[in-house]
Amino acid sequence: MERLRIDPNTYTSESKSTRNIMDPQRYITTLPTFIALDSYTVLAGQRQGASVQLDETYFSGQLQAFEAFDGDTPESSNSSRGQRSRDLRESRRAYRSIKVDVDTLTEDGLWTASTQFRRELQRIPEMSYLERQFPGQCFVVPEWLRTEGHLHYGARVYFFQDDDSTTPKDVIQENIDGILSDSFSKFERYQGRLHGYPDCCIDFYHERSSNAPSPEWRSIEPFADRINEAALGNDLSVSIDDMLPQFSSWDDRYAFFAREFFPELGCETALTQGEVIFDSLSSEYPTALIEDYFRLNFGYNYLIARAVHTGGTHRPVPGELGKEHLMFYLPLRELLTTPRYS
């Protein structure tokens, strides 16, 4: 199922608990930009949690970004990038080699497979990197999905504040319960709450009918004519500005504060939450960076909604939304040295 090292001596003099009471924002700059900005909203208390899929796109996106922008930033010459690339390649190799078998579609069978799968995931170098760089609670869990009688699996990494009571066991149990029940929507609602989405938008997302468009498309369709479709594609000479040229003037842009979050049209709760997130991020980082963060969230959601609407399964590939899309796979501290964001 497809739903995402620095110098190892960098932080050895400080414990994770020490970093939590200091300045956590300066540590997340070593994370890929899209993860760093998501996790900032968690550390700032504006969302309960954030997550990213650990998959081929996650690994290849970062490696492609390193290759495409080699030498483009002062930070890119740092020797740590070489080690980071080696760790990503090793992590991708290790992830590809994991084999998961479910003996029986029962609670015991799924728990056994989940335990074995998670043990393998925790051995991947990338998990050590994420746990070390994020100054909060970070863990990986298997993610199960059942469609038309077929069981699919993937991996998702969650980010919470240290005082959050959510545990890997909690998430796995909710997922297994959802797989074994007649309806998977209970687990999806649980995930929505973990990500800090408004309850009204969670309800909207589960209003599905065979006689109406999907909630993904109902959320995005009113804005579809604002997309410059001709600019879409994996072309690094194109900017996200070309695809969404008037985005900064949209009053409703604040609702798109997360990837794969599809707000109810005109939801004031989502708009207010998004505006708070925008202002908070802009107080810490350049406004141009945060504008692009919201642009890319919307663009990413548009591509997913369009695929769902047309019966496809396409997920955005790194760079499909232009140069900035691929740049957001670079560590945040590198992006902050580029002309666009410095």
C-alpha positions as a printed NumPy array, in Angstrom:
array([[  0.   ,   0.   ,   0.   ],
       [  1.467,   3.312,  -1.019],
       [  0.254,   6.179,   1.058],
       [  7.732,   8.882,   3.025],
       [ 22.26 ,  11.347,   8.696],
       [ 23.423,  14.066,   9.856],
       [ 26.854,  13.942,  11.583],
       [ 26.266,  11.218,  14.214],
       [ 28.091,  13.258,  16.83 ],
       [ 26.002,  16.394,  16.399],
       [ 23.76 ,  16.025,  19.421],
       [ 25.558,  13.567,  21.677],
       [ 26.097,  16.17 ,  24.374],
       [ 22.376,  16.735,  24.929],
       [ 19.637,  14.344,  25.89 ],
       [ 16.309,  14.432,  24.055],
       [ 14.55 ,  15.636,  27.215],
       [ 17.025,  18.537,  27.45 ],
       [ 16.273,  19.558,  23.881],
       [ 12.524,  19.538,  24.543],
       [ 12.797,  22.347,  27.093],
       [ 15.202,  24.378,  24.982],
       [ 14.47 ,  25.311,  21.384],
       [ 12.961,  22.316,  19.584],
       [ 12.492,  24.245,  16.343],
       [ 16.212,  24.42 ,  15.672],
       [ 16.489,  20.625,  15.723],
       [ 13.749,  19.893,  13.203],
       [ 15.645,  21.84 ,  10.517],
       [ 17.634,  18.643,   9.893],
       [ 14.417,  16.882,   8.788],
       [ 13.055,  16.925,   5.219],
       [ 11.216,  20.239,   4.88 ],
       [  7.712,  18.826,   4.49 ],
       [  8.17 ,  16.745,   7.65 ],
       [  9.846,  19.575,   9.556],
       [  6.967,  21.994,   8.951],
       [  4.354,  19.345,   9.76 ],
       [  6.132,  18.458,  12.984],
       [  6.541,  22.112,  13.946],
       [  2.747,  22.403,  14.162],
       [  2.767,  19.435,  16.553],
       [  5.522,  20.87 ,  18.758],
       [  3.696,  24.22 ,  18.79 ],
       [  0.502,  22.499,  19.968],
       [ -1.566,  23.383,  16.885],
       [ -2.125,  19.761,  15.868],
       [ -2.086,  16.654,  18.019],
       [  0.118,  14.726,  15.629],
       [  1.511,  14.38 ,  12.139],
       [  2.639,  11.414,  10.082],
       [  4.388,  10.367,   6.898],
       [  4.362,   7.144,   4.926],
       [  7.638,   5.296,   4.859],
       [  7.708,   4.098,   1.264],
       [  9.538,   4.266,  -2.049],
       [  8.436,   7.856,  -2.652],
       [  9.815,   8.921,   0.722],
       [ 13.281,   7.518,   0.024],
       [ 13.556,   8.284,  -3.69 ],
       [ 12.246,  11.849,  -3.224],
       [ 15.07 ,  12.76 ,  -0.875],
       [ 17.714,  11.077,  -3.032],
       [ 16.402,  12.795,  -6.167],
       [ 16.433,  16.147,  -4.372],
       [ 20.058,  15.697,  -3.298],
       [ 21.026,  14.893,  -6.89 ],
       [ 18.935,  17.626,  -8.514],
       [ 20.131,  20.385,  -6.189],
       [ 23.703,  19.243,  -5.615],
       [ 25.764,  22.309,  -4.778],
       [ 22.797,  24.675,  -5.035],
       [ 22.913,  25.536,  -1.336],
       [ 25.824,  26.258,   1.028],
       [ 24.675,  23.421,   3.26 ],
       [ 24.767,  20.905,   0.395],
       [ 28.566,  20.778,   0.491],
       [ 28.492,  19.516,   4.065],
       [ 30.038,  16.054,   4.364],
       [ 26.94 ,  14.921,   6.25 ],
       [ 24.992,  14.873,   2.957],
       [ 27.133,  11.973,   1.743],
       [ 26.384,   9.996,   4.888],
       [ 22.726,  10.968,   4.647],
       [ 22.515,   9.657,   1.076],
       [ 24.175,   6.375,   2.047],
       [ 21.753,   5.928,   4.927],
       [ 18.757,   6.636,   2.677],
       [ 19.939,   4.094,   0.11 ],
       [ 20.519,   1.506,   2.807],
       [ 17.115,   2.264,   4.317],
       [ 15.413,   1.909,   0.942],
       [ 17.194,  -1.403,   0.336],
       [ 16.21 ,  -2.661,   3.789],
       [ 12.589,  -1.548,   3.34 ],
       [ 12.322,  -3.265,  -0.034],
       [ 13.667,  -6.521,   1.43 ],
       [ 11.019,  -6.804,   4.17 ],
       [  8.576,  -9.623,   3.537],
       [  5.295,  -9.71 ,   5.447],
       [  3.168, -12.816,   5.817],
       [ -0.21 , -13.005,   7.533],
       [ -1.043, -16.608,   8.387],
       [ -4.696, -15.989,   9.232],
       [ -6.929, -12.943,   8.985],
       [ -7.592, -12.964,  12.716],
       [ -6.578, -10.665,  15.544],
       [ -3.779, -13.036,  16.578],
       [ -2.623, -13.423,  12.984],
       [ -2.525,  -9.686,  12.363],
       [ -0.826,  -8.987,  15.691],
       [  1.885, -11.555,  14.959],
       [  2.501, -10.072,  11.513],
       [  2.424,  -6.513,  12.896],
       [  4.956,  -7.319,  15.616],
       [  7.354,  -8.942,  13.157],
       [  6.919,  -6.184,  10.575],
       [  7.46 ,  -3.42 ,  13.131],
       [ 10.597,  -5.123,  14.432],
       [ 12.041,  -5.032,  10.908],
       [ 10.984,  -1.418,  10.385],
       [ 12.714,  -0.311,  13.571],
       [ 16.018,  -1.711,  12.245],
       [ 15.978,   0.601,   9.232],
       [ 18.62 ,   3.349,   9.624],
       [ 16.061,   6.007,   8.709],
       [ 14.047,   5.291,  11.833],
       [ 17.083,   5.921,  14.032],
       [ 17.598,   9.188,  12.184],
       [ 14.003,  10.377,  12.593],
       [ 13.829,   9.391,  16.262],
       [ 17.116,  11.172,  16.945],
       [ 16.265,  14.398,  15.115],
       [ 12.677,  14.879,  16.261],
       [ 12.518,  16.296,  19.821],
       [  9.299,  14.532,  20.732],
       [  7.687,  11.12 ,  20.413],
       [  8.395,   9.438,  17.054],
       [  7.512,   5.849,  16.165],
       [  6.752,   3.654,  13.157],
       [  3.843,   1.225,  12.862],
       [  2.562,  -1.136,  10.17 ],
       [ -0.502,   0.143,   8.342],
       [ -3.069,  -2.334,   7.067],
       [ -5.743,  -1.759,   4.441],
       [ -8.317,  -4.216,   3.155],
       [ -9.967,  -3.645,  -0.223],
       [-12.19 ,  -6.025,  -2.156],
       [-11.011,  -9.   ,  -0.161],
       [ -7.305,  -8.176,  -0.5  ],
       [ -5.065,  -7.215,   2.413],
       [ -2.463,  -4.51 ,   1.719],
       [  0.232,  -3.193,   4.018],
       [  2.576,  -0.25 ,   4.371],
       [  4.378,   1.681,   7.096],
       [  3.626,   5.038,   8.708],
       [  5.778,   7.161,  11.009],
       [  3.957,   9.284,  13.606],
       [  5.164,  12.423,  15.382],
       [  3.679,  13.577,  18.705],
       [  4.716,  15.694,  21.64 ],
       [  6.545,  13.76 ,  24.346],
       [  3.633,  14.053,  26.764],
       [  1.13 ,  12.553,  24.302],
       [ -0.261,   9.262,  25.575],
       [ -0.634,   7.645,  22.136],
       [  1.413,   4.447,  21.801],
       [  2.295,   2.202,  18.843],
       [  0.151,  -0.518,  20.43 ],
       [ -2.856,   1.821,  20.459],
       [ -2.536,   2.628,  16.758],
       [ -1.954,  -0.968,  15.711],
       [ -4.91 ,  -2.207,  17.748],
       [ -7.249,   0.394,  16.232],
       [ -6.022,  -0.552,  12.76 ],
       [ -6.52 ,  -4.265,  13.359],
       [ -9.986,  -3.653,  14.786],
       [-10.827,  -1.685,  11.656],
       [ -9.596,  -4.466,   9.371],
       [-11.638,  -7.107,  11.176],
       [-14.815,  -5.047,  11.525],
       [-17.472,  -4.463,   8.902],
       [-16.445,  -0.806,   8.585],
       [-12.952,   0.67 ,   8.311],
       [-14.226,   4.2  ,   8.93 ],
       [-13.746,   3.955,  12.701],
       [ -9.983,   3.661,  12.248],
       [ -9.96 ,   6.486,   9.708],
       [-11.805,   8.714,  12.179],
       [ -9.277,   7.745,  14.832],
       [ -6.452,   8.71 ,  12.466],
       [ -8.145,  12.028,  11.768],
       [ -8.225,  12.841,  15.468],
       [ -4.572,  11.791,  15.856],
       [ -3.689,  14.315,  13.141],
       [ -5.627,  17.091,  14.861],
       [ -8.235,  17.593,  12.139],
       [-11.543,  19.333,  13.002],
       [-14.324,  16.909,  13.923],
       [-16.675,  18.465,  11.382],
       [-14.186,  17.804,   8.57 ],
       [-13.686,  14.233,   9.768],
       [-17.458,  13.757,   9.555],
       [-17.521,  15.366,   6.101],
       [-14.828,  12.977,   4.866],
       [-17.012,  10.001,   5.782],
       [-20.131,  11.253,   4.013],
       [-19.812,   8.924,   1.034],
       [-22.483,   7.906,  -1.414],
       [-22.486,   5.994,  -4.675],
       [-24.678,   8.765,  -6.114],
       [-22.334,  11.646,  -5.238],
       [-18.706,  12.554,  -5.893],
       [-16.109,  11.487,  -3.349],
       [-15.466,  13.824,  -0.396],
       [-11.938,  14.354,  -1.748],
       [-13.363,  15.781,  -4.96 ],
       [-16.144,  17.711,  -3.21 ],
       [-13.486,  19.395,  -1.075],
       [-11.245,  20.328,  -4.022],
       [-13.554,  20.674,  -7.039],
       [-14.663,  24.293,  -6.357],
       [-11.026,  25.341,  -6.777],
       [-10.184,  23.121,  -9.755],
       [-10.496,  25.923, -12.294],
       [ -7.748,  27.83 , -10.46 ],
       [ -5.187,  25.13 , -11.34 ],
       [ -3.03 ,  25.631, -14.401],
       [ -3.197,  22.032, -15.622],
       [ -0.739,  22.71 , -18.436],
       [  2.016,  23.353, -15.886],
       [  1.606,  20.003, -14.106],
       [  4.302,  17.426, -14.671],
       [  7.745,  16.394, -13.504],
       [  9.536,  19.43 , -14.94 ],
       [ 11.947,  21.254, -12.639],
       [ 11.95 ,  24.317, -14.878],
       [  8.356,  24.904, -13.728],
       [  7.464,  26.517, -10.411],
       [  4.5  ,  25.952,  -8.138],
       [  3.805,  29.631,  -8.881],
       [  2.982,  28.634, -12.47 ],
       [  0.418,  26.091, -11.297],
       [ -1.233,  28.239,  -8.631],
       [ -0.442,  31.817,  -9.689],
       [ -3.055,  33.561,  -7.521],
       [ -2.867,  31.33 ,  -4.461],
       [ -1.663,  34.059,  -2.081],
       [ -4.862,  36.031,  -2.677],
       [ -7.22 ,  33.151,  -1.811],
       [ -9.09 ,  33.82 ,   1.408],
       [ -9.76 ,  30.073,   1.721],
       [ -6.153,  28.923,   1.312],
       [ -5.68 ,  28.556,   5.073],
       [ -7.95 ,  25.5  ,   5.163],
       [ -5.268,  23.47 ,   3.382],
       [ -2.868,  23.186,   6.289],
       [ -1.956,  19.518,   5.744],
       [ -1.419,  17.009,   2.964],
       [ -4.224,  14.47 ,   2.559],
       [ -6.56 ,  16.574,   4.702],
       [ -9.735,  17.367,   2.787],
       [-11.661,  20.103,   4.609],
       [-15.365,  20.647,   4.261],
       [-16.001,  23.521,   1.861],
       [-16.171,  26.798,   3.761],
       [-15.388,  25.207,   7.128],
       [-14.652,  28.081,   9.512],
       [-12.959,  25.761,  11.993],
       [-10.476,  24.555,   9.373],
       [ -9.89 ,  28.12 ,   8.146],
       [ -9.229,  29.377,  11.675],
       [ -6.931,  26.482,  12.525],
       [ -5.051,  26.942,   9.262],
       [ -4.632,  30.669,   9.799],
       [ -3.196,  30.06 ,  13.271],
       [ -0.768,  27.518,  11.795],
       [  0.179,  29.899,   8.964],
       [  0.86 ,  32.787,  11.365],
       [  2.823,  30.596,  13.761],
       [  5.013,  29.127,  11.021],
       [  5.508,  32.569,   9.458],
       [  6.739,  33.924,  12.785],
       [  9.511,  31.326,  12.739],
       [ 10.3  ,  30.961,   9.016],
       [ 10.142,  33.129,   5.844],
       [  6.587,  33.836,   4.682],
       [  7.498,  32.718,   1.147],
       [  8.352,  29.273,   2.499],
       [  5.052,  28.962,   4.338],
       [  3.079,  30.197,   1.33 ],
       [  4.689,  27.409,  -0.69 ],
       [  3.971,  24.914,   2.081],
       [  0.248,  25.689,   1.815],
       [  0.423,  25.781,  -2.005],
       [  2.02 ,  22.347,  -2.106],
       [ -0.49 ,  20.949,   0.385],
       [ -3.317,  22.1  ,  -1.858],
       [ -1.629,  20.899,  -5.056],
       [ -0.905,  17.511,  -3.538],
       [ -4.521,  17.173,  -2.4  ],
       [ -5.758,  18.244,  -5.83 ],
       [ -3.82 ,  15.465,  -7.566],
       [ -5.087,  12.871,  -5.088],
       [ -8.695,  14.082,  -5.372],
       [ -8.518,  14.075,  -9.162],
       [ -7.205,  10.504,  -9.156],
       [ -9.989,   9.352,  -6.792],
       [-12.585,  11.155,  -8.91 ],
       [-11.431,   9.479, -12.116],
       [-11.054,   6.041, -10.571],
       [ -7.264,   6.041, -10.487],
       [ -4.727,   5.338,  -7.767],
       [ -2.083,   7.872,  -8.724],
       [ -0.158,   9.565,  -5.932],
       [  1.943,  12.672,  -6.629],
       [  5.55 ,  11.858,  -7.407],
       [  8.346,  14.151,  -6.18 ],
       [  8.608,  17.147,  -8.495],
       [  5.221,  16.699, -10.144],
       [  4.142,  20.039,  -8.674],
       [  7.263,  21.793,  -9.899],
       [ 10.708,  22.601,  -8.595],
       [  9.568,  23.532,  -5.097],
       [  7.813,  20.182,  -4.697],
       [ 11.134,  18.364,  -5.033],
       [ 12.978,  21.005,  -3.004],
       [ 10.715,  20.261,  -0.031],
       [ 12.418,  16.847,   0.21 ],
       [ 15.652,  18.641,   1.138],
       [ 16.439,  19.258,   4.821],
       [ 14.78 ,  22.458,   5.991],
       [ 18.091,  24.033,   6.937],
       [ 19.267,  23.68 ,   3.311],
       [ 16.097,  25.179,   1.906],
       [ 16.471,  28.202,   4.184],
       [ 19.753,  29.092,   2.432],
       [ 18.25 ,  29.221,  -1.087],
       [ 17.486,  32.603,  -2.724],
       [ 13.748,  31.903,  -2.747],
       [ 13.571,  31.42 ,   1.028],
       [ 16.59 ,  33.154,   2.532]])
